[in-house]
Structure formats: structure tokens, C-alpha cells
Short mmCIF file of C-alpha atoms and ligand atoms in Angstrom, two decimals:
data_model
loop_
_atom_site.label_atom_id
_atom_site.label_comp_id
_atom_site.label_asym_id
_atom_site.label_seq_id
_atom_site.Cartn_x
_atom_site.Cartn_y
_atom_site.Cartn_z
CA MET P 1 88.26 103.32 15.85
CA ARG P 2 86.70 101.96 18.70
CA THR P 3 87.10 99.11 20.35
CA ARG P 4 84.98 96.60 22.55
CA PHE P 5 86.37 93.14 24.32
CA LEU P 6 83.92 90.98 25.56
CA GLY P 7 83.24 87.84 26.17
CA ILE P 8 81.77 85.36 24.58
CA ALA P 9 78.48 85.89 26.81
CA GLU P 10 78.56 89.47 26.68
CA VAL P 11 77.73 89.34 23.00
CA THR P 12 74.31 90.33 22.54
CA ASP P 13 74.24 91.91 19.25
CA VAL P 14 75.46 91.61 15.76
CA PRO P 15 79.29 93.08 15.57
CA ASP P 16 79.92 95.07 12.34
CA VAL P 17 83.71 93.22 12.32
CA ALA P 18 84.62 90.61 15.08
CA VAL P 19 88.19 89.61 16.03
CA VAL P 20 87.62 86.30 18.43
CA VAL P 21 90.56 85.72 20.10
CA ASP P 22 91.68 82.09 21.37
CA VAL P 23 95.80 82.10 21.58
CA MET P 24 95.72 78.45 24.05
CA ARG P 25 94.99 76.98 21.71
CA ALA P 26 92.07 77.05 19.13
CA TYR P 27 93.40 80.24 16.88
CA THR P 28 97.24 78.97 17.00
CA VAL P 29 96.38 75.29 15.73
CA ALA P 30 94.33 76.22 13.14
CA ALA P 31 96.88 78.96 12.04
CA TRP P 32 99.06 75.37 11.75
CA ALA P 33 96.72 73.63 10.02
CA PHE P 34 96.73 76.10 7.16
CA THR P 35 100.27 76.38 6.75
CA ARG P 36 100.07 72.34 6.96
CA GLY P 37 98.64 72.44 4.04
CA ALA P 38 94.64 72.61 5.15
CA GLU P 39 91.98 74.36 2.22
CA ARG P 40 89.76 75.30 5.06
CA VAL P 41 88.89 74.86 8.70
CA VAL P 42 84.98 74.13 9.42
CA LEU P 43 84.18 75.19 12.93
CA ALA P 44 81.87 72.79 14.27
CA GLU P 45 78.31 73.45 16.96
CA SER P 46 79.39 70.36 18.70
CA LEU P 47 81.11 66.83 18.72
CA GLU P 48 78.22 65.41 17.48
CA ASP P 49 77.84 68.02 14.79
CA ALA P 50 82.16 67.30 14.40
CA LEU P 51 81.26 63.94 13.81
CA ALA P 52 77.85 63.91 11.77
CA GLN P 53 80.15 66.11 9.20
CA LYS P 54 83.05 63.21 9.09
CA ALA P 55 79.98 60.24 8.66
CA ARG P 56 78.95 62.74 5.56
CA HIS P 57 82.82 63.38 4.23
CA PRO P 58 84.72 60.32 5.41
CA ASP P 59 87.47 62.35 3.74
CA TRP P 60 87.36 65.38 6.40
CA VAL P 61 89.71 65.79 9.24
CA THR P 62 88.11 66.31 12.82
CA LEU P 63 89.98 68.14 15.48
CA LYS P 64 88.53 68.29 18.97
CA ASP P 65 89.93 69.55 22.14
CA GLY P 66 90.74 67.60 25.66
CA SER P 67 91.26 63.60 25.41
CA PRO P 68 91.34 61.94 21.86
CA ALA P 69 88.11 60.82 21.04
CA PRO P 70 86.79 57.69 18.55
CA GLY P 71 85.60 59.68 15.26
CA PHE P 72 88.49 62.21 15.77
CA ASP P 73 91.75 62.06 13.97
CA LEU P 74 93.36 65.12 15.45
CA VAL P 75 93.65 66.75 19.25
CA ASN P 76 93.91 70.74 19.37
CA SER P 77 97.34 71.05 20.29
CA PRO P 78 99.93 72.77 17.66
CA ALA P 79 102.83 70.65 18.80
CA LEU P 80 100.72 67.81 18.14
CA LEU P 81 99.74 68.94 14.86
CA ARG P 82 102.43 70.36 13.24
CA ASN P 83 103.95 67.68 11.44
CA THR P 84 100.89 66.04 10.07
CA ASP P 85 100.48 66.82 6.48
CA LEU P 86 97.10 68.60 6.06
CA SER P 87 97.45 69.82 2.36
CA GLY P 88 94.08 69.98 0.25
CA ARG P 89 92.39 68.65 3.53
CA THR P 90 89.32 70.29 5.15
CA VAL P 91 89.43 70.01 9.05
CA VAL P 92 86.58 70.02 11.65
CA GLN P 93 87.44 71.64 14.81
CA LYS P 94 85.72 71.52 17.94
CA THR P 95 87.05 73.53 21.02
CA THR P 96 85.57 74.80 24.15
CA ALA P 97 86.14 78.34 23.93
CA GLY P 98 87.66 79.13 20.46
CA THR P 99 84.74 77.79 17.95
CA VAL P 100 82.00 78.88 20.19
CA GLY P 101 83.28 82.37 20.21
CA ALA P 102 83.29 82.43 16.50
CA LEU P 103 79.73 81.07 16.10
CA ALA P 104 78.42 83.47 18.51
CA VAL P 105 79.66 86.31 16.04
CA ARG P 106 78.82 83.94 12.72
CA ASP P 107 76.28 86.67 11.43
CA ALA P 108 78.71 89.64 11.44
CA PRO P 109 79.63 90.83 7.95
CA LEU P 110 83.46 90.40 8.92
CA VAL P 111 84.90 87.64 11.31
CA LEU P 112 88.32 86.85 11.69
CA CYS P 113 89.69 84.58 14.25
CA ALA P 114 93.40 85.46 15.85
CA SER P 115 95.96 84.21 17.98
CA PHE P 116 99.63 85.69 18.54
CA VAL P 117 100.69 83.42 15.60
CA VAL P 118 98.92 85.76 12.79
CA ALA P 119 98.81 88.88 15.11
CA GLU P 120 100.07 91.58 12.78
CA ALA P 121 98.49 90.05 9.77
CA THR P 122 95.05 90.22 11.56
CA ALA P 123 95.75 94.10 12.56
CA GLY P 124 96.80 95.04 8.74
CA LEU P 125 93.63 93.60 7.90
CA LEU P 126 92.04 95.52 9.95
CA ARG P 127 93.90 98.61 9.37
CA GLU P 128 93.07 97.78 5.44
CA ARG P 129 89.50 97.79 6.45
CA ALA P 130 89.33 100.81 8.78
CA PRO P 131 86.28 99.80 10.68
CA ARG P 132 84.42 102.24 13.01
CA GLU P 133 84.34 99.66 16.08
CA VAL P 134 85.96 96.36 16.44
CA THR P 135 84.75 93.69 18.97
CA PHE P 136 87.11 91.65 20.21
CA VAL P 137 85.66 88.30 21.72
CA VAL P 138 87.73 87.39 24.29
CA THR P 139 87.11 83.61 24.70
CA GLY P 140 88.35 82.13 27.53
CA GLY P 141 87.64 82.18 30.91
CA SER P 142 83.83 84.51 30.51
CA GLY P 143 86.09 87.07 28.87
CA ARG P 144 88.96 87.31 31.55
CA ALA P 145 91.36 84.70 30.07
CA GLU P 146 94.66 86.71 30.16
CA GLU P 147 96.14 85.43 27.23
CA ASP P 148 92.93 86.27 25.03
CA LEU P 149 92.87 89.76 26.61
CA ALA P 150 96.46 90.40 26.12
CA CYS P 151 96.52 89.27 22.91
CA ALA P 152 93.36 91.19 21.99
CA GLU P 153 94.98 94.46 23.33
CA TYR P 154 98.02 94.01 21.33
CA ILE P 155 96.32 93.45 18.41
CA ALA P 156 93.86 96.49 18.73
CA GLY P 157 96.96 98.66 19.61
CA ARG P 158 98.50 97.17 15.99
CA ALA P 159 95.27 98.21 14.48
CA GLY P 160 95.09 101.77 15.55
CA GLY P 161 98.56 101.94 13.84
CA ASP P 162 100.47 102.71 17.35
CA ALA P 163 104.07 101.30 17.78
CA VAL P 164 103.08 98.70 19.84
CA ASN P 165 105.93 96.68 21.94
CA ALA P 166 104.76 93.30 22.62
CA ASP P 167 106.82 91.80 24.73
CA PRO P 168 104.52 93.15 27.87
CA TYR P 169 101.24 91.41 26.09
CA LEU P 170 103.03 87.93 25.67
CA ARG P 171 104.61 88.03 29.30
CA ARG P 172 101.08 88.19 30.65
CA ALA P 173 99.92 85.30 28.17
CA ALA P 174 102.85 83.30 29.39
CA ALA P 175 101.99 83.96 32.95
CA SER P 176 98.43 82.95 32.48
CA ARG P 177 96.16 80.03 34.15
CA SER P 178 96.26 78.37 30.66
CA ALA P 179 99.72 78.31 30.08
CA ALA P 180 100.18 76.99 33.50
CA GLU P 181 97.64 74.66 32.60
CA LEU P 182 99.42 73.30 29.53
CA THR P 183 103.24 73.41 31.01
CA GLN P 184 102.05 70.98 34.11
CA GLY P 185 99.77 68.83 31.68
CA VAL P 186 96.39 69.81 33.24
CA ARG P 187 94.71 69.98 30.14
CA GLU P 188 94.74 66.60 28.13
CA GLY P 189 95.64 66.52 24.70
CA SER P 190 98.41 68.85 24.78
CA SER P 191 102.41 68.54 24.24
CA PRO P 192 104.97 70.34 26.43
CA GLU P 193 105.67 72.73 23.52
CA ASP P 194 102.17 74.06 23.07
CA VAL P 195 102.65 77.19 24.79
CA ALA P 196 105.98 78.31 23.09
CA LEU P 197 103.82 77.65 20.00
CA CYS P 198 101.18 79.63 21.12
CA LEU P 199 103.65 82.58 21.99
CA GLU P 200 105.06 83.04 18.85
CA LEU P 201 104.28 86.47 17.60
CA ASP P 202 103.86 86.76 14.39
CA ARG P 203 105.03 83.58 13.02
CA PHE P 204 102.54 83.60 10.26
CA PRO P 205 102.10 85.91 7.39
CA PHE P 206 98.25 85.19 6.65
CA ALA P 207 94.67 86.35 9.43
CA MET P 208 92.20 84.28 9.34
CA ALA P 209 88.28 84.88 8.28
CA ALA P 210 85.30 82.65 9.01
CA THR P 211 82.08 83.27 6.80
CA VAL P 212 78.85 80.87 6.66
CA GLU P 213 78.90 78.49 3.88
CA GLY P 214 75.41 77.28 3.83
CA SER P 215 75.08 75.74 6.79
CA LEU P 216 78.56 75.81 8.05
CA MET P 217 80.83 78.41 9.36
CA VAL P 218 84.20 78.01 7.16
CA LEU P 219 87.50 79.50 8.30
CA ARG P 220 89.95 80.29 5.67
CA GLN P 221 93.36 82.09 5.44
CA VAL P 222 93.40 85.71 4.25
CA THR P 223 96.13 87.94 3.36
CA PRO P 224 96.43 91.66 4.07
CA THR P 225 98.04 93.80 1.39
CA ASP P 226 99.01 96.57 3.44
CA SER P 227 102.89 96.60 5.36
CA PRO P 228 103.20 97.39 9.12
CA SER P 229 102.90 100.86 9.78
CA ALA P 230 105.17 100.63 12.47
O1 LIG J 1 92.31 73.14 24.10
C1 LIG J 1 92.21 73.96 24.80
O2 LIG J 1 93.39 74.70 25.22
C2 LIG J 1 90.61 74.26 25.12
C3 LIG J 1 90.36 73.99 26.06
S1 LIG J 1 89.65 74.53 27.51
O3 LIG J 1 89.17 75.61 26.90
O4 LIG J 1 90.40 75.02 28.87
O5 LIG J 1 88.93 73.21 28.17
O6 LIG J 1 90.23 74.88 24.16
P1 LIG J 1 89.98 76.12 23.37
O7 LIG J 1 88.81 76.14 22.79
O8 LIG J 1 91.31 76.16 22.04
O9 LIG J 1 90.24 77.36 24.33
MG1 MG J 2 91.59 79.24 24.52
#
């Protein structure tokens, strides 16, 4: 399995298989939303798009990064979301990096959205599919966000069947600029517990796949059938 690690702006083709990585915090938050019962997560193109979806579907739950804003029900924080009952709900998510990265590869036949909390399930799905090439979209910091790159490299190793020690990858993420900003409370719409929740390796047994459904890009849970090979 060949691997490429690209920032969002570096994606100029349509990959066969894309793994869009956002550890802090979009795809940790999405995984928590599924765990709290969400049926699907609609990845919105813009804040206006998210609000338009809400106007059409008042029962949908809108979520954005940064500070709380009128028309949005939730912020992009795993700690602030994890006690919210989302049973059967559709969540509309718009963030600065994560959702943008998925929309950049929307035409790819397989798009997985990932973070450390779903790392092994994502790797398991890749082992199952055994593609010739996987493009990892490293969403933060123009492709250089250490938490996303570390997670992408870890998943790539596990997808190749290697027995990878996760500790150095988690340490890189813990030392990242994003982690520092979240810990220091620089980012609005955050909790001091967010970093720890974003670093919970394999907290959840499912992966997350995004597909185009009509005019929407929709993220759903998917569970690999294979068992870890190491
Ligand atoms: O909510 C987050 O932590 C970030 C905000 S920003 O990219 O640092 O402005 O969004 P995400 O898309 O989850 O990285
Ligand atoms: Mg991020």
C-alpha cells in the first residue's frame, strides 16, 4: 500500500482512497456525536450552508468550531458534546479544517474521516479494502499540523499491518500547537478536557466514511470486519 500525506491545498487529483485526518477536533467530535446516538453527520460547505440546512430541517443539530453563534446548537468540543443526547439526530458540522478537508476529496470513491479515537477501526477498514494507494489529507496547519500528521502516519503503519507503538505518535500530538492552544484556552468553544479526549487511542470501535448523498456530503459510522493483525 503506497501512502501520500497531503495538505488540503495539495490535493489536486481525485484519490481512490482518502483518509481525512483531524484529531483536534473535528473527527474526534464527530465520533463522539455517533457515540451519543447521531444517525449521520452532514459536512457543511460554509456557516451559511449549515444555517440553510437548519432552516430547511429545524430538527437537525448545527455544530461549528470557534465561539458559540446564533443558529448553532453546539461547538466543536468533545468534552462539551459528550453529555448531549443525539439519538437519531442529524448533525450538521462546519469547522475550519476537518470538514473542509473532506469536501476537498468528495469525489473520491472511498473517503474515511479519522482521528486517534477511531484509528484502529480506520486502519482495519484499509486492511480489508487493501487499496494500492491511500491519500492521507492532513487537514491542519497546511498539512503540517503535528497532531494530524502523527495520527495519519500511525494509521498508515497499522493499515500496513505493522505492529506500531502508538506512544511516540500520541506524544507528538500532545506536544502540538493545537494541543497547546486548547490547553491554554486560546481556542474559543473549548474545554480543558478536549486534548485528553482527542488523545484517547481507539476509544471507539467504528470508522467513519463520508459519501455524497444528493447535494450533501454525509458521514456515517462503518465497522470493519477484520480483527487487528498486531
Ligand atoms: O475546532 C478546532 O479545534 C479547529 C479550529 S481551528 O482550525 O484551529 O481554527 O477546527 P478543526 O477543523 O476541528 O481543526
Ligand atoms: Mg484540527
